[in-house]
Amino acid sequence: MSKSAPQSEHRTVLLRGGEVHSPADPFATAMVVERGHVAWVGSEGAADAFASGVDEVIDLEGALVTPAFTDAHVHTTATGLALTGLDLSGAGTLAEALGLVREHSAAHPGDKVLLGHGWDASRWPERRRPSRAELDEAAGGRPLYLPRIDVHSAVVTTALLDLVPGVSAMTGYHPDEPLTAAAHHAVRSAAHGAITPAQRAAAQRAALARAASVGIGSVHECAGPDISDEDDFTSLLALAGAEPGPRVVGYWAEQVAGAKDAQRIRELGAIGAAGDLFVDGSLGSHTACLHAPYDDAPHTGAAHLDTAAVAAHVAACTEAGLQAGFHAIGDAALTAVVDGVRAAADTIGLARVRAARHRVEHAEMLTPETIAAMAEFGLTASVQPAFDAAWGGDSGMYAQRLGVERARTLNPYAALLRAGVPLAFGSDSPVTPLDPWGAVRAAAFHRTPEHRISARAAFTAHTRGGWRAVGRDDAGVLVPGAPADYAVWRTEELVVQAPDDRVARWSTDPRSGTPGLPDLSPGAELPICLRTVVFGQIVFERPSE
């Protein structure tokens, strides 16, 4: 693909000689961008009429142009810290993880607190987390914060506990187990409080740069007082507004009781009191709230909000014109959400609740009843297909926690689509990596076959679905008038995929009139991002090889 000259907002650009993924023309090979928007898509022959009237012509050289992806659930600063710091997600054993801690401690002698991420004992042959004594030794007696990969529990060193007076009396403190609940939030606050503004900005830039490099044009930042702090949230929004890069849409997960609370949410720059407003925790940390006990623990997890709290929040947000939303993973948590939304709808009216497009993050352990309720109330399911790829299957972490039968019910994307529930895909990065094509593949090749959806439906959920989740129906698709947020890819032949083995799985017949997508079969090479453009501005360009 030819190199592009630096763009300004008012340059008119013709891209031609490739494949343009657009419902406006399934055979499109060219596109015109003007004033930050798509002005035209069409055929190569028709492109000749535009060539003399544009500021620049870009030869795509056969590359694929798609809408830029939207990652509907990201923790940007934490993602950047994982990218630039201690990442244990690749550690194959407990011993390897402890070795990485030692190396990181030696390489960062000036850091007040050592920060890491991503351990997952369910994948290690030892099947146990590091003890505090082991961490004290590996970190050389220094403060160390190591959240589990799901970020709902953490192991820490004695030196970090010493920085949090009264932590041993807090809910979720366990002398010989990972910290959860209030104790976890307190040590996280202490650890993140040691990050300087410069370190934070560097982490945010690193995360947004990584997002742009994989074709992501927008991220939904899911922040809140139990996750980060207001300075982190507002500094991210300011940085994203001042520098070229992916769009950042902010959610602040704090309960709203009335107009004053709603106004404060808006003053922070958030579009909703949503994202990780915790109704429960996670399956990996045994804190997702279940109707029946875990298979490998004698309890049902943790409930943070009940039906009444959900109803009050939804009603107050709806009255204020804000999106509400909740983090809910376990079946009992999801029951509390839909029962709460139903109570709110009974009070203020179903039509108003539906129009607000409230959200549920993760929504993993659904039943036919909760799926039907989500459809009735117009709730968006903001989901992470990479979770199934990482922890699904009959021998994965889900099966360890729930048993095989319950594990097979998780993440039922096909049932959600059949019921009419809007889907928006994300990563929950740094829980799973920023990898949109990998997420589309994970949904199309779900470990439980009856939950699979077509690659086309999954792609839509990861592009247009994220825009719809923030109330925009005019974006995330390459049609005239839409924002010019797009990515250019090097890939192999385009195909049309069906999710059902009883029909032909692949078609390359252009007569189908359906825009093709890359072959996402397991083992096939995923597309390589050559360029990412946001509102007509280049935010990533792959170096020449």
Coordinates of C-alpha atoms in Angstrom, one line a residue:
M1 CA 0.0 0.0 0.0
S2 CA 1.3 3.4 -0.9
K3 CA 2.3 5.7 1.9
S4 CA -0.1 8.5 2.8
A5 CA 1.0 12.1 3.2
P6 CA 0.1 13.7 6.6
Q7 CA -3.6 14.4 6.7
S8 CA -5.5 17.3 8.0
E9 CA -9.2 17.4 8.8
H10 CA -10.1 19.0 5.5
R11 CA -8.1 16.9 3.1
T12 CA -10.1 14.8 0.6
V13 CA -8.6 11.4 0.1
L14 CA -9.5 8.6 -2.4
L15 CA -8.5 5.1 -1.4
R16 CA -8.7 2.6 -4.3
G17 CA -7.5 -0.7 -5.6
G18 CA -8.5 -2.8 -2.6
E19 CA -11.5 -4.3 -0.9
V20 CA -13.8 -2.0 1.1
H21 CA -16.0 -3.7 3.6
S22 CA -19.3 -1.8 3.3
P23 CA -23.0 -2.7 3.3
A24 CA -23.5 0.2 0.9
D25 CA -21.7 -1.9 -1.8
P26 CA -20.6 -5.4 -1.2
F27 CA -18.3 -5.2 -4.2
A28 CA -16.7 -1.9 -3.3
T29 CA -13.0 -1.4 -4.0
A30 CA -12.7 2.3 -3.4
M31 CA -13.7 5.0 -0.8
V32 CA -13.6 8.8 -0.6
V33 CA -13.0 10.5 2.8
E34 CA -13.8 14.1 3.2
R35 CA -13.9 16.3 6.3
G36 CA -13.4 13.4 8.6
H37 CA -16.3 11.4 7.2
V38 CA -16.9 8.8 4.5
A39 CA -18.2 10.6 1.4
W40 CA -18.5 7.8 -1.0
V41 CA -17.9 4.0 -1.5
G42 CA -18.0 2.2 -4.8
S43 CA -16.4 0.4 -7.6
E44 CA -13.0 0.9 -9.2
G45 CA -14.5 2.2 -12.4
A46 CA -16.6 4.8 -10.7
A47 CA -13.5 5.9 -8.7
D48 CA -12.0 7.5 -11.8
A49 CA -14.6 10.3 -11.6
F50 CA -13.2 11.3 -8.2
A51 CA -9.5 11.0 -8.9
S52 CA -8.9 14.5 -10.2
G53 CA -11.0 16.3 -7.5
V54 CA -9.2 14.9 -4.4
D55 CA -6.1 16.1 -2.5
E56 CA -4.6 12.6 -2.4
V57 CA -5.1 9.2 -4.1
I58 CA -4.0 6.1 -2.0
D59 CA -3.3 2.9 -3.9
L60 CA -4.5 0.1 -1.5
E61 CA -2.6 -2.5 -3.5
G62 CA -5.3 -5.1 -2.7
A63 CA -5.5 -4.4 1.0
L64 CA -8.8 -4.7 2.9
V65 CA -10.4 -1.6 4.4
T66 CA -12.9 -2.2 7.3
P67 CA -14.5 0.0 9.9
A68 CA -12.1 0.5 12.8
F69 CA -12.9 -1.8 15.8
T70 CA -14.4 -0.5 19.0
D71 CA -13.2 -2.2 22.2
A72 CA -16.2 -1.8 24.5
H73 CA -14.4 -2.6 27.8
V74 CA -10.9 -1.4 28.6
H75 CA -8.9 -0.3 31.6
T76 CA -6.5 1.9 29.8
T77 CA -3.9 2.8 32.5
A78 CA -3.8 -0.8 33.8
T79 CA -3.3 -2.0 30.2
G80 CA -0.4 0.4 29.7
L81 CA 1.2 -0.6 33.0
A82 CA 0.9 -4.3 31.9
L83 CA 2.5 -3.5 28.6
T84 CA 5.4 -1.5 30.1
G85 CA 5.8 -3.4 33.3
L86 CA 5.6 -6.8 34.9
D87 CA 3.2 -9.1 33.0
L88 CA 2.7 -12.6 34.3
S89 CA 0.1 -13.7 31.8
G90 CA 2.6 -15.7 29.9
A91 CA 4.1 -17.5 32.9
G92 CA 3.6 -21.2 32.6
T93 CA 4.5 -22.2 36.1
L94 CA 4.6 -20.7 39.6
A95 CA 8.3 -20.9 39.6
E96 CA 8.5 -19.0 36.3
A97 CA 6.2 -16.3 37.7
L98 CA 8.4 -15.8 40.8
G99 CA 11.5 -15.6 38.6
L100 CA 9.8 -12.8 36.6
V101 CA 9.1 -11.0 39.9
R102 CA 12.8 -11.2 40.8
E103 CA 13.9 -9.9 37.4
H104 CA 11.5 -7.0 37.5
S105 CA 12.5 -6.0 41.0
A106 CA 16.2 -6.0 40.1
A107 CA 15.5 -4.0 36.9
H108 CA 13.4 -1.3 38.8
P109 CA 15.4 -0.4 41.9
G110 CA 13.9 3.1 42.1
D111 CA 10.1 2.2 42.0
K112 CA 8.3 3.0 45.2
V113 CA 5.9 0.1 44.6
L114 CA 6.3 -2.8 42.1
L115 CA 3.3 -3.4 40.0
G116 CA 2.4 -6.5 38.1
H117 CA -0.5 -8.2 36.4
G118 CA -1.9 -11.4 35.0
W119 CA -1.1 -14.5 37.1
D120 CA -3.5 -17.4 36.7
A121 CA -2.8 -20.3 39.0
S122 CA -5.5 -22.4 37.2
R123 CA -3.0 -22.7 34.3
W124 CA 0.0 -23.7 36.4
P125 CA 0.9 -27.3 37.2
E126 CA 1.2 -26.3 40.8
R127 CA -2.4 -25.1 40.8
R128 CA -1.7 -22.7 43.6
R129 CA -1.0 -19.0 43.9
P130 CA 2.3 -17.6 45.2
S131 CA 2.4 -17.3 49.0
R132 CA 3.2 -14.0 50.7
A133 CA 6.5 -15.4 51.9
E134 CA 7.5 -16.4 48.4
L135 CA 6.6 -12.9 47.1
D136 CA 8.4 -11.2 50.0
E137 CA 11.6 -13.1 49.0
A138 CA 11.2 -12.6 45.2
A139 CA 10.5 -8.9 45.6
G140 CA 13.4 -8.4 48.0
G141 CA 11.1 -7.2 50.8
R142 CA 9.7 -4.4 48.7
P143 CA 6.0 -3.4 48.2
L144 CA 4.5 -5.5 45.4
Y145 CA 0.9 -5.6 44.1
L146 CA 0.0 -8.5 41.9
P147 CA -3.7 -8.8 40.8
R148 CA -5.0 -12.0 39.4
I149 CA -5.6 -12.0 35.7
D150 CA -9.3 -11.1 36.3
V151 CA -8.3 -8.2 38.6
H152 CA -10.8 -9.2 41.2
S153 CA -8.3 -10.5 43.7
A154 CA -4.6 -9.9 44.4
V155 CA -1.6 -11.3 46.2
V156 CA 0.7 -8.7 47.8
T157 CA 3.9 -8.5 49.9
T158 CA 4.1 -7.7 53.5
A159 CA 5.7 -4.4 52.7
L160 CA 2.6 -3.3 50.7
L161 CA 0.3 -4.3 53.5
D162 CA 2.3 -2.1 55.9
L163 CA 1.3 0.9 53.7
V164 CA -2.4 0.3 54.4
P165 CA -3.3 0.8 58.1
G166 CA -6.1 -1.3 59.3
V167 CA -6.2 -3.6 56.2
S168 CA -6.4 -6.7 58.3
A169 CA -9.8 -5.6 59.6
M170 CA -11.3 -5.0 56.2
T171 CA -13.7 -7.2 54.3
G172 CA -11.9 -9.5 52.0
Y173 CA -8.7 -9.7 54.0
H174 CA -7.3 -13.2 54.3
P175 CA -3.9 -13.9 55.9
D176 CA -3.1 -16.8 53.6
E177 CA -5.4 -16.2 50.6
P178 CA -5.6 -13.5 47.9
L179 CA -7.2 -10.3 49.0
T180 CA -10.7 -9.5 47.7
A181 CA -13.4 -6.8 48.2
A182 CA -12.5 -3.8 50.4
A183 CA -9.1 -5.1 51.3
H184 CA -8.2 -5.5 47.7
H185 CA -9.5 -2.0 46.8
A186 CA -7.4 -0.5 49.6
V187 CA -4.1 -2.1 48.6
R188 CA -4.8 -1.3 44.9
S189 CA -5.3 2.3 45.9
A190 CA -2.1 2.4 47.8
A191 CA -0.2 0.8 45.0
H192 CA -1.6 3.0 42.3
G193 CA -1.1 6.0 44.5
A194 CA 2.7 5.5 44.1
I195 CA 2.4 6.0 40.3
T196 CA 3.6 9.5 39.2
P197 CA 1.6 11.5 36.7
A198 CA 4.4 11.0 34.1
Q199 CA 4.3 7.2 34.6
R200 CA 0.5 7.3 34.3
A201 CA 0.6 9.3 31.1
A202 CA 3.3 7.0 29.6
A203 CA 1.1 4.0 30.4
Q204 CA -2.0 5.6 28.9
R205 CA -0.1 6.4 25.7
A206 CA 1.3 2.9 25.5
A207 CA -2.1 1.4 25.8
L208 CA -3.7 3.7 23.2
A209 CA -0.8 3.1 20.8
R210 CA -1.2 -0.6 21.1
A211 CA -5.0 -0.3 20.5
A212 CA -4.3 1.8 17.3
S213 CA -1.8 -0.7 16.1
V214 CA -4.4 -3.5 16.0
G215 CA -7.0 -1.5 14.2
I216 CA -9.0 -0.2 17.3
G217 CA -10.4 3.3 16.7
S218 CA -12.4 3.6 19.9
V219 CA -12.2 2.3 23.4
H220 CA -14.7 2.4 26.2
E221 CA -12.8 3.2 29.4
C222 CA -14.6 1.4 32.3
A223 CA -13.4 3.4 35.3
G224 CA -14.7 4.0 38.8
P225 CA -13.7 4.6 42.4
D226 CA -13.2 0.8 43.1
I227 CA -10.9 0.5 40.1
S228 CA -8.8 3.6 39.7
D229 CA -9.4 7.2 40.8
E230 CA -10.9 10.4 39.4
D231 CA -7.4 11.9 38.5
D232 CA -6.6 8.8 36.4
F233 CA -10.0 9.0 34.6
T234 CA -9.9 12.7 33.8
S235 CA -6.3 12.7 32.8
L236 CA -7.0 9.9 30.3
L237 CA -9.9 11.8 28.8
A238 CA -7.7 14.9 28.6
L239 CA -4.8 13.1 27.0
A240 CA -7.1 11.4 24.4
G241 CA -8.7 14.7 23.5
A242 CA -5.3 16.4 23.0
E243 CA -3.3 13.8 21.1
P244 CA -3.9 11.8 18.0
G245 CA -5.1 8.3 18.8
P246 CA -8.2 6.2 19.4
R247 CA -11.3 7.9 20.7
V248 CA -11.9 7.3 24.4
V249 CA -15.5 7.1 25.7
G250 CA -15.6 7.2 29.5
Y251 CA -17.8 5.4 32.0
W252 CA -17.6 6.1 35.7
A253 CA -19.0 3.2 37.8
E254 CA -20.5 4.9 40.8
Q255 CA -24.1 4.7 42.1
V256 CA -26.4 7.5 41.3
A257 CA -29.2 8.5 43.7
G258 CA -30.3 11.7 42.0
A259 CA -29.6 14.7 39.8
K260 CA -26.7 15.9 41.9
D261 CA -24.9 12.6 41.5
A262 CA -25.6 12.5 37.8
Q263 CA -24.2 16.0 37.4
R264 CA -21.0 15.0 39.0
I265 CA -20.7 12.0 36.6
R266 CA -21.1 14.4 33.7
E267 CA -18.5 16.8 35.1
L268 CA -16.0 14.1 35.2
G269 CA -16.5 13.6 31.5
A270 CA -18.3 10.3 31.6
I271 CA -21.3 9.5 29.4
G272 CA -22.7 7.0 31.9
A273 CA -22.6 5.7 35.4
A274 CA -21.8 2.3 34.1
G275 CA -19.0 -0.1 33.2
D276 CA -17.6 -1.9 36.3
L277 CA -20.3 -1.0 38.8
F278 CA -19.9 -4.3 40.6
V279 CA -22.9 -6.5 41.3
D280 CA -20.5 -9.4 41.9
G281 CA -16.9 -10.4 41.2
S282 CA -15.3 -13.0 38.9
L283 CA -15.4 -16.8 38.5
G284 CA -11.6 -17.1 38.7
S285 CA -11.5 -15.4 42.1
H286 CA -14.6 -17.3 43.3
T287 CA -16.4 -14.0 43.8
A288 CA -19.0 -14.1 41.0
C289 CA -22.4 -14.5 42.7
L290 CA -24.1 -17.8 42.0
H291 CA -27.5 -19.4 42.8
A292 CA -25.7 -22.7 43.7
P293 CA -22.3 -23.1 45.2
Y294 CA -19.1 -23.4 43.3
D295 CA -17.9 -26.9 42.5
D296 CA -14.5 -26.2 44.0
A297 CA -15.5 -24.0 46.9
P298 CA -18.3 -24.3 49.6
H299 CA -20.0 -20.9 48.9
T300 CA -21.8 -18.9 46.3
G301 CA -19.5 -15.9 45.8
A302 CA -20.0 -12.3 46.7
A303 CA -23.0 -10.0 46.1
H304 CA -22.2 -6.2 46.1
L305 CA -25.5 -4.8 44.9
D306 CA -29.0 -6.2 45.4
T307 CA -32.2 -5.8 43.3
A308 CA -33.2 -2.7 45.2
A309 CA -29.9 -1.0 44.6
V310 CA -30.0 -1.9 40.9
A311 CA -33.5 -0.5 40.6
A312 CA -32.6 2.8 42.3
H313 CA -29.6 3.3 40.1
V314 CA -31.4 2.5 36.9
A315 CA -34.3 4.8 37.8
A316 CA -32.0 7.7 38.8
C317 CA -29.8 7.4 35.7
T318 CA -32.8 7.1 33.4
E319 CA -34.4 10.2 34.9
A320 CA -31.1 12.1 34.5
G321 CA -30.6 11.0 30.9
L322 CA -27.5 8.9 31.7
Q323 CA -26.7 5.3 30.8
A324 CA -26.6 2.9 33.7
G325 CA -24.7 -0.3 33.6
F326 CA -23.4 -3.1 35.8
H327 CA -20.7 -5.7 36.0
A328 CA -22.5 -9.0 36.4
I329 CA -21.1 -12.4 35.8
G330 CA -22.7 -15.0 38.0
D331 CA -26.3 -16.2 37.4
A332 CA -27.5 -14.8 40.8
A333 CA -25.9 -11.4 39.9
L334 CA -27.6 -11.3 36.5
T335 CA -30.9 -12.2 38.1
A336 CA -30.5 -9.2 40.5
V337 CA -29.7 -7.0 37.5
V338 CA -32.8 -7.9 35.4
D339 CA -35.1 -7.9 38.5
G340 CA -33.8 -4.5 39.4
V341 CA -34.2 -3.1 35.8
R342 CA -37.8 -4.6 35.8
A343 CA -38.6 -2.8 39.1
A344 CA -37.3 0.5 37.6
A345 CA -39.3 0.0 34.4
D346 CA -42.4 -0.6 36.5
T347 CA -41.8 2.7 38.2
I348 CA -40.7 5.0 35.4
G349 CA -41.9 3.2 32.3
L350 CA -40.5 0.5 30.0
A351 CA -40.2 2.8 27.0
R352 CA -37.9 5.2 28.9
V353 CA -35.7 2.3 30.2
R354 CA -35.4 0.8 26.7
A355 CA -34.5 4.2 25.2
A356 CA -31.7 4.7 27.7
R357 CA -29.7 1.7 26.3
H358 CA -28.4 0.6 29.7
R359 CA -25.5 -2.0 29.7
V360 CA -24.4 -5.2 31.3
E361 CA -20.7 -5.9 31.3
H362 CA -19.6 -9.6 30.9
A363 CA -23.1 -11.2 31.3
E364 CA -21.5 -14.7 31.3
M365 CA -23.8 -17.0 33.3
L366 CA -27.1 -16.3 31.6
T367 CA -30.3 -18.3 31.6
P368 CA -33.2 -18.2 29.1
E369 CA -35.1 -16.1 31.5
T370 CA -32.3 -13.5 32.0
I371 CA -31.7 -13.4 28.2
A372 CA -35.4 -12.7 27.6
A373 CA -35.4 -10.0 30.2
M374 CA -32.3 -8.3 28.6
A375 CA -34.1 -8.3 25.3
E376 CA -37.2 -6.9 26.8
F377 CA -35.4 -4.0 28.6
G378 CA -33.1 -3.2 25.6
L379 CA -30.0 -4.0 27.6
T380 CA -26.7 -4.2 25.7
A381 CA -24.5 -7.2 26.5
S382 CA -21.0 -5.9 26.6
V383 CA -19.1 -9.2 26.4
Q384 CA -15.6 -10.6 25.9
P385 CA -15.3 -13.6 23.6
A386 CA -11.6 -14.1 24.6
F387 CA -12.8 -15.2 28.0
D388 CA -14.3 -18.3 26.4
A389 CA -11.1 -18.9 24.4
A390 CA -9.0 -18.6 27.6
W391 CA -11.1 -20.4 30.2
G392 CA -13.9 -22.3 28.4
G393 CA -14.1 -25.9 27.4
D394 CA -14.6 -29.0 29.5
S395 CA -11.2 -28.8 31.2
G396 CA -10.8 -25.0 31.5
M397 CA -11.1 -22.8 34.5
Y398 CA -14.9 -22.4 34.1
A399 CA -15.3 -26.2 34.4
Q400 CA -13.0 -26.3 37.4
R401 CA -15.2 -23.6 39.1
L402 CA -18.6 -24.7 38.0
G403 CA -18.4 -28.3 36.7
V404 CA -18.7 -29.1 33.0
E405 CA -22.5 -28.9 32.8
R406 CA -22.8 -25.3 34.1
A407 CA -19.6 -24.2 32.3
R408 CA -21.2 -25.2 29.0
T409 CA -23.9 -22.6 29.5
L410 CA -21.6 -19.7 29.7
N411 CA -21.3 -16.8 27.1
P412 CA -24.3 -17.9 25.0
Y413 CA -23.8 -15.5 22.1
A414 CA -26.1 -17.2 19.6
A415 CA -29.0 -17.2 22.1
L416 CA -28.4 -13.5 22.8
L417 CA -28.6 -12.7 19.1
R418 CA -31.7 -14.8 18.6
A419 CA -33.4 -13.0 21.4
G420 CA -32.5 -9.6 19.9
V421 CA -30.0 -8.6 22.6
P422 CA -27.5 -6.0 21.2
L423 CA -23.9 -7.3 21.5
A424 CA -20.8 -5.1 21.9
F425 CA -17.4 -6.9 22.0
G426 CA -14.4 -5.9 24.1
S427 CA -11.4 -7.3 25.8
D428 CA -11.5 -6.1 29.4
S429 CA -7.8 -5.4 28.8
P430 CA -5.5 -6.1 30.6
V431 CA -7.6 -9.2 31.6
T432 CA -7.3 -10.4 28.0
P433 CA -5.2 -8.6 25.3
L434 CA -6.3 -6.0 22.8
D435 CA -6.9 -8.4 19.9
P436 CA -10.1 -7.7 18.0
W437 CA -9.7 -10.2 15.2
G438 CA -8.9 -12.8 17.9
A439 CA -12.2 -11.9 19.6
V440 CA -14.2 -12.3 16.4
R441 CA -12.6 -15.7 15.9
A442 CA -13.3 -16.7 19.5
A443 CA -17.0 -15.9 19.0
A444 CA -17.2 -17.7 15.7
F445 CA -15.4 -20.7 17.1
H446 CA -16.8 -20.7 20.6
R447 CA -15.7 -23.7 22.6
T448 CA -19.3 -24.7 23.0
P449 CA -20.6 -25.1 19.5
E450 CA -24.2 -24.1 20.1
H451 CA -23.0 -20.6 21.3
R452 CA -21.2 -19.8 18.0
I453 CA -22.2 -17.0 15.8
S454 CA -21.2 -16.1 12.3
A455 CA -18.0 -14.2 11.7
R456 CA -20.1 -11.4 10.2
A457 CA -22.3 -11.1 13.4
A458 CA -19.2 -11.1 15.6
F459 CA -17.4 -8.5 13.4
T460 CA -20.5 -6.3 13.6
A461 CA -20.5 -6.6 17.4
H462 CA -16.9 -5.5 17.5
T463 CA -17.4 -2.5 15.2
R464 CA -20.9 -1.1 15.0
G465 CA -22.0 -2.8 18.2
G466 CA -19.6 -0.6 20.3
W467 CA -21.0 2.6 18.7
R468 CA -24.6 1.5 19.3
A469 CA -23.7 0.8 22.9
V470 CA -22.9 4.5 23.4
G471 CA -26.1 5.6 21.6
R472 CA -24.7 6.1 18.1
D473 CA -26.4 4.3 15.2
D474 CA -24.6 6.2 12.5
A475 CA -21.1 4.9 13.0
G476 CA -19.0 1.8 13.0
V477 CA -19.8 1.1 9.3
L478 CA -18.3 2.5 6.1
V479 CA -21.3 4.3 4.5
P480 CA -21.6 7.8 3.3
G481 CA -22.0 10.2 6.2
A482 CA -20.4 7.9 8.8
P483 CA -17.3 9.0 10.7
A484 CA -14.1 8.0 8.8
D485 CA -12.8 5.6 11.4
Y486 CA -11.3 2.8 9.5
A487 CA -8.4 0.3 9.4
V488 CA -6.4 -1.1 6.5
W489 CA -5.4 -4.7 6.6
R490 CA -3.1 -7.1 4.8
T491 CA -4.9 -10.4 4.6
E492 CA -5.6 -13.4 2.4
E493 CA -8.7 -14.1 0.3
L494 CA -12.0 -13.0 1.8
V495 CA -14.7 -15.5 2.6
V496 CA -18.2 -15.7 4.0
Q497 CA -18.6 -17.9 7.1
A498 CA -21.6 -19.7 8.4
P499 CA -21.6 -20.9 12.1
D500 CA -23.4 -24.2 11.5
D501 CA -21.6 -27.3 10.4
R502 CA -24.8 -28.5 8.7
V503 CA -24.3 -25.9 6.0
A504 CA -21.4 -24.9 3.9
R505 CA -19.0 -23.1 6.2
W506 CA -17.1 -21.1 3.7
S507 CA -18.1 -19.3 0.5
T508 CA -16.0 -17.1 -1.7
D509 CA -18.8 -16.6 -4.2
P510 CA -19.2 -12.8 -4.8
R511 CA -22.8 -13.4 -6.0
S512 CA -23.8 -13.8 -2.4
G513 CA -23.8 -10.0 -2.1
T514 CA -22.4 -10.3 1.4
P515 CA -19.1 -8.4 2.1
G516 CA -16.4 -11.0 2.8
L517 CA -14.2 -11.2 5.8
P518 CA -10.8 -12.8 6.3
D519 CA -10.6 -16.6 7.0
L520 CA -10.7 -16.8 10.8
S521 CA -10.5 -20.5 11.1
P522 CA -8.3 -21.7 14.0
G523 CA -4.7 -21.8 12.8
A524 CA -5.3 -19.3 9.9
E525 CA -3.1 -16.2 10.0
L526 CA -5.0 -13.2 11.3
P527 CA -5.0 -9.9 9.3
I528 CA -2.1 -7.5 9.9
C529 CA -3.0 -3.9 10.5
L530 CA -1.3 -1.5 8.0
R531 CA -3.0 1.7 9.0
T532 CA -5.6 3.0 11.5
V533 CA -7.5 6.2 10.9
V534 CA -9.8 8.1 13.3
F535 CA -12.0 10.9 12.0
G536 CA -9.9 11.0 8.9
Q537 CA -6.6 11.3 10.8
I538 CA -3.9 8.6 10.7
V539 CA -3.3 7.4 14.3
F540 CA -1.2 4.3 13.3
E541 CA 0.9 3.4 10.3
R542 CA 2.9 0.2 10.1
P543 CA 6.5 0.7 9.4
S544 CA 7.7 -0.4 6.0
E545 CA 9.0 -4.0 6.0

